[in-house]
């Protein structure tokens, strides 16, 4: 049996979280914390985009509104909760990885290799600090780590200091190989249509001079 990774000291945790939370709204930081707890509770080695999607849908009304109507959200959440007993079992011994989202592609070394996954049940670390190579982000799938960085970049591009739930939703569904996209497709959500709705809402808020 593999040993658990030693927990960080309170000082070390504070340092990591300060670096990672700096680009997140308070609401999104809570979403990320929820995704981390879900990964630990389910015995998953890394936080992935499906964990993030689940936490977003549970916590963020704007994400629910742009994703679908009430029956569709209920169907999607019902599918997500089956992860630990159904479709998610095949993910337990694999790493979620794919072609990085274009906006942050240049930040990654071409010859980088995914880091070793955490032992089952080990607690993932805090939000990915800006500037950290996503493939070296302990406790996160490479694709989820890239998505966190892209969400922050997306917020900056629309003139905001902190990313919100819609920024992260756009990030996790922006790669067709993400687990979030797979779950959405299985639940009958039109992902290209979802991306168009996100972009449309973002444009409306930008024109009004406010945030989603």
XYZ file of C-alpha atoms in Angstrom:
212
model
C 0.000 0.000 0.000
C 1.391 3.400 -0.921
C 1.912 5.890 1.925
C -0.125 9.081 2.011
C 1.647 12.270 1.040
C 2.476 14.186 4.256
C 0.189 17.114 4.908
C 1.676 20.581 4.635
C 2.148 22.775 7.666
C -0.358 25.570 8.219
C 2.252 28.083 7.051
C 2.918 26.166 3.825
C -0.788 25.778 3.117
C -1.325 29.480 3.633
C 1.463 30.304 1.222
C 0.101 27.980 -1.487
C -3.466 29.187 -1.097
C -2.462 32.838 -1.188
C -0.728 32.232 -4.507
C -3.617 30.236 -5.952
C -6.594 32.213 -4.655
C -5.271 35.585 -5.771
C -6.959 35.268 -9.171
C -10.250 33.713 -7.987
C -13.458 35.318 -6.761
C -14.582 34.270 -3.291
C -17.376 32.207 -4.807
C -15.024 30.417 -7.192
C -12.518 29.707 -4.414
C -15.369 27.969 -2.550
C -16.210 25.979 -5.699
C -12.599 24.823 -5.985
C -12.541 23.839 -2.314
C -15.706 21.807 -2.894
C -14.117 20.015 -5.843
C -11.098 19.138 -3.705
C -13.328 17.701 -0.965
C -15.263 15.653 -3.506
C -12.063 14.194 -4.946
C -10.880 13.179 -1.472
C -14.279 11.749 -0.502
C -14.450 9.675 -3.689
C -10.890 8.391 -3.263
C -9.712 10.003 -6.497
C -6.043 10.744 -6.919
C -6.473 14.099 -8.640
C -9.027 16.877 -8.997
C -10.236 16.760 -12.592
C -12.635 18.783 -14.730
C -15.607 16.578 -13.824
C -15.051 17.378 -10.117
C -14.937 21.065 -10.997
C -18.110 20.817 -13.107
C -19.978 19.061 -10.288
C -18.978 21.707 -7.746
C -19.846 24.549 -10.135
C -23.331 23.194 -10.797
C -23.993 22.713 -7.093
C -22.749 26.149 -6.053
C -23.096 28.696 -8.854
C -26.554 29.821 -10.078
C -25.029 31.629 -13.084
C -23.387 28.393 -14.219
C -26.661 26.505 -13.847
C -28.526 29.202 -15.802
C -26.168 29.108 -18.772
C -25.851 25.305 -18.788
C -29.518 24.409 -19.143
C -33.019 24.391 -17.704
C -33.994 22.827 -14.378
C -34.762 19.312 -15.719
C -31.471 19.249 -17.633
C -29.470 20.367 -14.578
C -31.196 17.722 -12.457
C -30.334 15.053 -15.034
C -26.733 16.252 -15.195
C -26.300 16.280 -11.417
C -27.901 12.861 -11.220
C -25.334 11.587 -13.661
C -22.417 13.237 -11.853
C -23.253 11.624 -8.515
C -22.924 8.185 -10.112
C -19.226 8.720 -10.714
C -17.938 6.700 -7.754
C -20.135 3.695 -8.538
C -20.384 3.787 -12.319
C -18.675 5.396 -15.266
C -15.988 7.073 -13.123
C -14.460 3.764 -12.051
C -12.561 3.525 -15.337
C -10.926 6.891 -14.593
C -9.372 5.798 -11.309
C -6.153 4.470 -12.804
C -5.720 7.104 -15.486
C -4.769 10.778 -15.700
C -6.954 13.382 -17.390
C -4.713 14.987 -19.966
C -5.104 16.447 -23.438
C -3.943 19.235 -25.699
C -3.741 22.349 -23.506
C -6.158 25.206 -24.136
C -4.618 27.506 -26.720
C -4.434 30.639 -24.556
C -1.924 29.096 -22.150
C -0.249 26.683 -24.558
C 2.947 28.719 -24.811
C 3.509 28.536 -21.068
C 4.065 24.782 -21.188
C 7.345 23.084 -22.130
C 6.931 20.968 -25.254
C 8.702 18.033 -23.654
C 6.942 18.180 -20.280
C 5.666 14.904 -18.867
C 2.672 14.467 -16.531
C 3.654 14.261 -12.885
C 3.062 11.087 -10.899
C -0.480 10.904 -9.538
C -1.118 11.141 -5.827
C -1.825 7.944 -3.919
C -5.490 7.065 -3.583
C -7.133 9.165 -0.904
C -4.315 11.718 -0.603
C -5.682 15.226 -0.282
C -5.116 17.404 -3.364
C -3.314 20.682 -2.815
C -4.916 24.117 -3.120
C -5.730 26.127 -6.245
C -3.012 26.099 -8.881
C -0.751 29.143 -8.380
C -0.418 31.386 -11.426
C 2.847 30.712 -13.253
C 3.191 27.092 -12.138
C 3.632 24.535 -14.899
C 0.225 22.763 -14.982
C 1.942 19.401 -15.365
C 3.731 19.969 -12.051
C 0.596 20.973 -10.117
C 0.365 18.361 -7.389
C -3.075 16.864 -6.872
C -4.567 18.208 -10.116
C -5.011 16.550 -13.473
C -2.910 18.339 -16.104
C -6.048 19.388 -17.958
C -7.760 20.737 -14.815
C -4.619 22.675 -13.909
C -4.550 24.285 -17.354
C -8.255 25.110 -17.041
C -7.683 26.914 -13.734
C -5.010 29.073 -15.329
C -7.144 29.700 -18.407
C -10.076 30.832 -16.222
C -7.831 33.481 -14.656
C -6.542 34.542 -18.080
C -10.095 34.788 -19.389
C -11.064 37.092 -16.502
C -8.135 39.399 -17.234
C -9.057 39.527 -20.923
C -12.534 40.797 -20.024
C -11.103 43.407 -17.652
C -11.594 41.675 -14.292
C -9.062 40.900 -11.561
C -10.642 37.628 -10.471
C -12.092 34.675 -12.326
C -15.665 33.594 -11.632
C -17.652 30.422 -12.192
C -18.476 31.196 -15.804
C -14.787 31.683 -16.579
C -14.013 28.256 -15.152
C -16.967 26.650 -16.925
C -15.696 28.027 -20.245
C -12.251 26.651 -19.445
C -13.292 23.114 -18.520
C -15.532 22.678 -21.558
C -13.018 24.283 -23.925
C -11.150 21.027 -24.511
C -13.217 18.286 -26.180
C -11.100 15.643 -24.406
C -11.991 16.835 -20.895
C -13.983 14.623 -18.566
C -16.403 17.507 -18.044
C -17.213 17.503 -21.767
C -17.715 13.736 -21.683
C -20.159 14.024 -18.782
C -22.054 16.883 -20.412
C -22.376 14.909 -23.637
C -23.636 11.817 -21.842
C -26.249 13.955 -20.095
C -27.448 15.345 -23.433
C -25.978 18.855 -23.168
C -25.002 20.470 -26.481
C -21.438 21.547 -25.644
C -20.854 23.804 -28.717
C -24.152 25.499 -27.923
C -23.085 25.890 -24.285
C -19.845 27.587 -25.329
C -21.806 29.987 -27.547
C -24.135 30.858 -24.647
C -21.156 31.511 -22.366
C -19.536 33.794 -24.938
C -22.814 35.592 -25.515
C -23.361 36.210 -21.794
C -19.777 37.389 -21.380
C -20.215 39.829 -24.260
C -23.433 41.195 -22.759
C -21.801 41.829 -19.389
C -18.748 43.413 -21.007
C -21.008 45.796 -22.961
C -22.732 46.754 -19.708
C -19.396 47.314 -17.992
C -20.002 44.664 -15.361
C -19.102 41.105 -14.451
C -21.305 38.035 -14.920
